[in-house]
Amino acid sequence: MSGTYDDGVFDDGAAREGPAGGRFGEGELEDGLLEEELRQAAAILDPVPAVLRAIAVEAHALHDLRARVAELTFDSLVDALPVRGAEDAPRMLTFDADGVTVDVELTADGLIGQVLPPGPARIEMLSGPRRFARLTADDMGRFTGEAPPAGPFALRLRTGGGVVVTEWLRA
């Protein structure tokens, strides 16, 4: 593309489509062209790996707009005081979302958790490109998973009160 922008026409005589008002602000056209050239160069010189693209697509597919996001309010790796002599202590996590609390204990053998207020729930342990593991909480809200998550993971809970999804964490 050659020429400069002046009143909607480039000096090569060709009109270019501009913003809704019909005019580009100072530097907007150049910034847009530079951004596009950089995007094309990055696609050629440093393309997104196919595996990463697949993970991103699958993560987006897991997104549930109706779900409430449960924030991490306690992580024993960050918030707890170290205990002398304790080796391989389990990682304790607490998530909260609008009156729903999820307590999780991660160990080398798997995970143990409880949903509060207590009640039955269907739980999916999401972990990147792998298929999710299905867990079930009993009437007391307790659930267990035999395999500890490897890499990033989140929990999606389906209770009588709706869908709650925890923040993603690295195990």
PDB file of C-alpha atoms in Angstrom:
ATOM      1  CA  MET A   1       0.000   0.000   0.000  1.00  0.00           C
ATOM      2  CA  SER A   2       1.568   3.271  -1.002  1.00  0.00           C
ATOM      3  CA  GLY A   3       0.730   6.863  -0.373  1.00  0.00           C
ATOM      4  CA  THR A   4      -0.540   8.888   2.519  1.00  0.00           C
ATOM      5  CA  TYR A   5      -4.034   9.416   3.831  1.00  0.00           C
ATOM      6  CA  ASP A   6      -5.612  12.798   3.208  1.00  0.00           C
ATOM      7  CA  ASP A   7      -9.402  13.322   3.230  1.00  0.00           C
ATOM      8  CA  GLY A   8     -10.095   9.624   2.559  1.00  0.00           C
ATOM      9  CA  VAL A   9      -7.936   9.314  -0.565  1.00  0.00           C
ATOM     10  CA  PHE A  10      -4.354   8.093  -0.785  1.00  0.00           C
ATOM     11  CA  ASP A  11      -1.891   9.891  -3.046  1.00  0.00           C
ATOM     12  CA  ASP A  12      -2.103   6.910  -5.393  1.00  0.00           C
ATOM     13  CA  GLY A  13      -5.723   7.960  -5.980  1.00  0.00           C
ATOM     14  CA  ALA A  14      -7.297   4.943  -4.257  1.00  0.00           C
ATOM     15  CA  ALA A  15      -9.878   5.427  -1.512  1.00  0.00           C
ATOM     16  CA  ARG A  16      -9.436   3.244   1.575  1.00  0.00           C
ATOM     17  CA  GLU A  17     -12.144   2.317   4.039  1.00  0.00           C
ATOM     18  CA  GLY A  18     -11.630   4.109   7.330  1.00  0.00           C
ATOM     19  CA  PRO A  19     -13.211   4.118  10.793  1.00  0.00           C
ATOM     20  CA  ALA A  20     -16.912   4.722  11.383  1.00  0.00           C
ATOM     21  CA  GLY A  21     -16.446   8.516  11.276  1.00  0.00           C
ATOM     22  CA  GLY A  22     -14.771   8.182   7.890  1.00  0.00           C
ATOM     23  CA  ARG A  23     -11.423   9.604   9.008  1.00  0.00           C
ATOM     24  CA  PHE A  24      -8.398   8.084  10.662  1.00  0.00           C
ATOM     25  CA  GLY A  25      -6.841   9.908  13.582  1.00  0.00           C
ATOM     26  CA  GLU A  26      -3.211  10.893  13.389  1.00  0.00           C
ATOM     27  CA  GLY A  27      -1.074   7.743  13.292  1.00  0.00           C
ATOM     28  CA  GLU A  28      -3.993   5.256  13.427  1.00  0.00           C
ATOM     29  CA  LEU A  29      -3.549   4.068   9.853  1.00  0.00           C
ATOM     30  CA  GLU A  30       0.205   3.622  10.241  1.00  0.00           C
ATOM     31  CA  ASP A  31      -0.298   1.812  13.553  1.00  0.00           C
ATOM     32  CA  GLY A  32      -2.857  -0.516  11.960  1.00  0.00           C
ATOM     33  CA  LEU A  33      -0.566  -1.295   9.023  1.00  0.00           C
ATOM     34  CA  LEU A  34       2.398  -1.898  11.310  1.00  0.00           C
ATOM     35  CA  GLU A  35       0.324  -4.177  13.546  1.00  0.00           C
ATOM     36  CA  GLU A  36      -0.810  -6.233  10.554  1.00  0.00           C
ATOM     37  CA  GLU A  37       2.754  -6.536   9.215  1.00  0.00           C
ATOM     38  CA  LEU A  38       3.977  -7.658  12.646  1.00  0.00           C
ATOM     39  CA  ARG A  39       1.130 -10.174  12.906  1.00  0.00           C
ATOM     40  CA  GLN A  40       2.068 -11.660   9.514  1.00  0.00           C
ATOM     41  CA  ALA A  41       5.776 -11.767  10.388  1.00  0.00           C
ATOM     42  CA  ALA A  42       5.058 -13.527  13.684  1.00  0.00           C
ATOM     43  CA  ALA A  43       2.847 -16.083  11.912  1.00  0.00           C
ATOM     44  CA  ILE A  44       5.714 -16.911   9.543  1.00  0.00           C
ATOM     45  CA  LEU A  45       8.742 -16.639  11.836  1.00  0.00           C
ATOM     46  CA  ASP A  46       7.259 -17.818  15.146  1.00  0.00           C
ATOM     47  CA  PRO A  47       4.013 -19.713  14.511  1.00  0.00           C
ATOM     48  CA  VAL A  48       1.833 -20.905  17.382  1.00  0.00           C
ATOM     49  CA  PRO A  49       2.550 -24.621  17.947  1.00  0.00           C
ATOM     50  CA  ALA A  50      -0.332 -26.868  16.906  1.00  0.00           C
ATOM     51  CA  VAL A  51      -0.499 -28.424  20.396  1.00  0.00           C
ATOM     52  CA  LEU A  52      -0.864 -25.013  22.035  1.00  0.00           C
ATOM     53  CA  ARG A  53      -3.539 -24.002  19.532  1.00  0.00           C
ATOM     54  CA  ALA A  54      -5.458 -27.223  20.288  1.00  0.00           C
ATOM     55  CA  ILE A  55      -5.228 -26.585  24.046  1.00  0.00           C
ATOM     56  CA  ALA A  56      -6.536 -23.042  23.573  1.00  0.00           C
ATOM     57  CA  VAL A  57      -9.471 -24.242  21.467  1.00  0.00           C
ATOM     58  CA  GLU A  58     -10.348 -26.942  24.000  1.00  0.00           C
ATOM     59  CA  ALA A  59     -10.074 -24.504  26.916  1.00  0.00           C
ATOM     60  CA  HIS A  60     -12.453 -22.144  25.160  1.00  0.00           C
ATOM     61  CA  ALA A  61     -14.868 -25.031  24.555  1.00  0.00           C
ATOM     62  CA  LEU A  62     -14.868 -25.700  28.312  1.00  0.00           C
ATOM     63  CA  HIS A  63     -15.902 -22.116  29.013  1.00  0.00           C
ATOM     64  CA  ASP A  64     -19.402 -21.919  30.500  1.00  0.00           C
ATOM     65  CA  LEU A  65     -20.918 -18.430  30.471  1.00  0.00           C
ATOM     66  CA  ARG A  66     -23.513 -19.341  33.095  1.00  0.00           C
ATOM     67  CA  ALA A  67     -20.925 -20.621  35.547  1.00  0.00           C
ATOM     68  CA  ARG A  68     -19.922 -18.651  38.612  1.00  0.00           C
ATOM     69  CA  VAL A  69     -16.162 -18.447  39.064  1.00  0.00           C
ATOM     70  CA  ALA A  70     -14.922 -19.612  42.453  1.00  0.00           C
ATOM     71  CA  GLU A  71     -11.937 -17.540  43.551  1.00  0.00           C
ATOM     72  CA  LEU A  72      -8.979 -19.103  45.280  1.00  0.00           C
ATOM     73  CA  THR A  73      -9.089 -17.765  48.836  1.00  0.00           C
ATOM     74  CA  PHE A  74      -6.518 -20.075  50.451  1.00  0.00           C
ATOM     75  CA  ASP A  75      -3.531 -21.979  49.071  1.00  0.00           C
ATOM     76  CA  SER A  76      -1.258 -23.714  51.585  1.00  0.00           C
ATOM     77  CA  LEU A  77       1.734 -23.148  49.280  1.00  0.00           C
ATOM     78  CA  VAL A  78       1.294 -19.404  49.750  1.00  0.00           C
ATOM     79  CA  ASP A  79      -0.806 -18.781  52.849  1.00  0.00           C
ATOM     80  CA  ALA A  80       0.185 -21.486  55.348  1.00  0.00           C
ATOM     81  CA  LEU A  81       3.082 -21.397  57.764  1.00  0.00           C
ATOM     82  CA  PRO A  82       5.657 -24.110  57.088  1.00  0.00           C
ATOM     83  CA  VAL A  83       5.710 -27.005  59.523  1.00  0.00           C
ATOM     84  CA  ARG A  84       9.132 -28.269  60.548  1.00  0.00           C
ATOM     85  CA  GLY A  85       9.717 -31.884  59.617  1.00  0.00           C
ATOM     86  CA  ALA A  86       6.671 -32.149  57.380  1.00  0.00           C
ATOM     87  CA  GLU A  87       7.666 -33.699  54.082  1.00  0.00           C
ATOM     88  CA  ASP A  88       5.266 -34.058  51.188  1.00  0.00           C
ATOM     89  CA  ALA A  89       2.558 -32.227  53.103  1.00  0.00           C
ATOM     90  CA  PRO A  90      -0.709 -32.150  51.170  1.00  0.00           C
ATOM     91  CA  ARG A  91      -1.604 -28.951  49.373  1.00  0.00           C
ATOM     92  CA  MET A  92      -4.755 -27.406  50.781  1.00  0.00           C
ATOM     93  CA  LEU A  93      -6.939 -25.156  48.604  1.00  0.00           C
ATOM     94  CA  THR A  94     -10.148 -23.247  49.321  1.00  0.00           C
ATOM     95  CA  PHE A  95     -12.337 -21.678  46.626  1.00  0.00           C
ATOM     96  CA  ASP A  96     -15.346 -19.408  47.250  1.00  0.00           C
ATOM     97  CA  ALA A  97     -18.173 -18.269  44.959  1.00  0.00           C
ATOM     98  CA  ASP A  98     -21.441 -16.679  46.095  1.00  0.00           C
ATOM     99  CA  GLY A  99     -22.024 -18.817  49.169  1.00  0.00           C
ATOM    100  CA  VAL A 100     -20.441 -21.985  47.773  1.00  0.00           C
ATOM    101  CA  THR A 101     -17.108 -23.088  49.234  1.00  0.00           C
ATOM    102  CA  VAL A 102     -14.941 -25.875  47.847  1.00  0.00           C
ATOM    103  CA  ASP A 103     -12.148 -27.254  50.019  1.00  0.00           C
ATOM    104  CA  VAL A 104      -9.590 -29.462  48.257  1.00  0.00           C
ATOM    105  CA  GLU A 105      -6.613 -31.434  49.533  1.00  0.00           C
ATOM    106  CA  LEU A 106      -4.080 -32.513  46.884  1.00  0.00           C
ATOM    107  CA  THR A 107      -1.777 -35.416  47.691  1.00  0.00           C
ATOM    108  CA  ALA A 108       0.468 -37.722  45.690  1.00  0.00           C
ATOM    109  CA  ASP A 109      -2.378 -40.275  45.747  1.00  0.00           C
ATOM    110  CA  GLY A 110      -5.136 -38.006  44.418  1.00  0.00           C
ATOM    111  CA  LEU A 111      -7.467 -35.398  45.766  1.00  0.00           C
ATOM    112  CA  ILE A 112     -10.036 -35.208  48.535  1.00  0.00           C
ATOM    113  CA  GLY A 113     -12.552 -32.437  48.788  1.00  0.00           C
ATOM    114  CA  GLN A 114     -15.810 -31.133  50.182  1.00  0.00           C
ATOM    115  CA  VAL A 115     -18.447 -28.766  48.852  1.00  0.00           C
ATOM    116  CA  LEU A 116     -20.118 -26.459  51.376  1.00  0.00           C
ATOM    117  CA  PRO A 117     -22.985 -26.128  52.014  1.00  0.00           C
ATOM    118  CA  PRO A 118     -23.042 -29.921  51.981  1.00  0.00           C
ATOM    119  CA  GLY A 119     -25.019 -31.655  49.303  1.00  0.00           C
ATOM    120  CA  PRO A 120     -24.701 -33.858  46.250  1.00  0.00           C
ATOM    121  CA  ALA A 121     -22.854 -32.482  43.238  1.00  0.00           C
ATOM    122  CA  ARG A 122     -21.412 -33.675  39.958  1.00  0.00           C
ATOM    123  CA  ILE A 123     -17.791 -32.579  39.632  1.00  0.00           C
ATOM    124  CA  GLU A 124     -15.531 -32.542  36.615  1.00  0.00           C
ATOM    125  CA  MET A 125     -11.779 -32.228  37.123  1.00  0.00           C
ATOM    126  CA  LEU A 126     -10.600 -30.289  34.076  1.00  0.00           C
ATOM    127  CA  SER A 127      -6.949 -30.569  33.157  1.00  0.00           C
ATOM    128  CA  GLY A 128      -5.882 -29.094  29.836  1.00  0.00           C
ATOM    129  CA  PRO A 129      -6.130 -31.186  26.698  1.00  0.00           C
ATOM    130  CA  ARG A 130      -6.926 -34.394  28.568  1.00  0.00           C
ATOM    131  CA  ARG A 131     -10.519 -35.403  28.982  1.00  0.00           C
ATOM    132  CA  PHE A 132     -11.912 -34.429  32.337  1.00  0.00           C
ATOM    133  CA  ALA A 133     -12.334 -36.859  35.190  1.00  0.00           C
ATOM    134  CA  ARG A 134     -15.858 -37.209  36.569  1.00  0.00           C
ATOM    135  CA  LEU A 135     -16.264 -37.170  40.335  1.00  0.00           C
ATOM    136  CA  THR A 136     -19.376 -37.255  42.501  1.00  0.00           C
ATOM    137  CA  ALA A 137     -19.948 -35.540  45.816  1.00  0.00           C
ATOM    138  CA  ASP A 138     -22.083 -37.432  48.323  1.00  0.00           C
ATOM    139  CA  ASP A 139     -24.896 -35.963  50.469  1.00  0.00           C
ATOM    140  CA  MET A 140     -22.260 -34.482  52.804  1.00  0.00           C
ATOM    141  CA  GLY A 141     -20.526 -32.785  49.849  1.00  0.00           C
ATOM    142  CA  ARG A 142     -17.459 -35.046  50.048  1.00  0.00           C
ATOM    143  CA  PHE A 143     -15.634 -36.246  46.934  1.00  0.00           C
ATOM    144  CA  THR A 144     -12.387 -38.010  46.023  1.00  0.00           C
ATOM    145  CA  GLY A 145     -10.310 -38.421  42.889  1.00  0.00           C
ATOM    146  CA  GLU A 146      -7.823 -41.230  42.483  1.00  0.00           C
ATOM    147  CA  ALA A 147      -5.349 -39.513  40.151  1.00  0.00           C
ATOM    148  CA  PRO A 148      -3.782 -36.231  41.184  1.00  0.00           C
ATOM    149  CA  PRO A 149      -4.002 -33.568  38.496  1.00  0.00           C
ATOM    150  CA  ALA A 150      -0.868 -33.065  36.413  1.00  0.00           C
ATOM    151  CA  GLY A 151      -0.309 -29.547  35.160  1.00  0.00           C
ATOM    152  CA  PRO A 152      -3.035 -26.915  35.091  1.00  0.00           C
ATOM    153  CA  PHE A 153      -6.430 -27.960  36.450  1.00  0.00           C
ATOM    154  CA  ALA A 154      -9.801 -26.583  37.506  1.00  0.00           C
ATOM    155  CA  LEU A 155     -12.959 -28.071  38.984  1.00  0.00           C
ATOM    156  CA  ARG A 156     -16.441 -27.574  37.525  1.00  0.00           C
ATOM    157  CA  LEU A 157     -19.227 -28.318  40.006  1.00  0.00           C
ATOM    158  CA  ARG A 158     -22.845 -28.817  39.071  1.00  0.00           C
ATOM    159  CA  THR A 159     -24.986 -28.438  42.166  1.00  0.00           C
ATOM    160  CA  GLY A 160     -28.657 -27.702  42.733  1.00  0.00           C
ATOM    161  CA  GLY A 161     -27.671 -24.014  42.822  1.00  0.00           C
ATOM    162  CA  GLY A 162     -26.088 -23.968  39.350  1.00  0.00           C
ATOM    163  CA  VAL A 163     -22.601 -24.314  37.920  1.00  0.00           C
ATOM    164  CA  VAL A 164     -19.433 -23.210  39.721  1.00  0.00           C
ATOM    165  CA  VAL A 165     -15.970 -23.333  38.127  1.00  0.00           C
ATOM    166  CA  THR A 166     -12.798 -22.858  40.159  1.00  0.00           C
ATOM    167  CA  GLU A 167      -9.881 -20.780  38.993  1.00  0.00           C
ATOM    168  CA  TRP A 168      -7.246 -22.686  37.027  1.00  0.00           C
ATOM    169  CA  LEU A 169      -4.177 -23.705  39.064  1.00  0.00           C
ATOM    170  CA  ARG A 170      -1.015 -25.635  38.420  1.00  0.00           C
ATOM    171  CA  ALA A 171      -0.844 -28.808  40.501  1.00  0.00           C
TER     172      ALA A 171
END
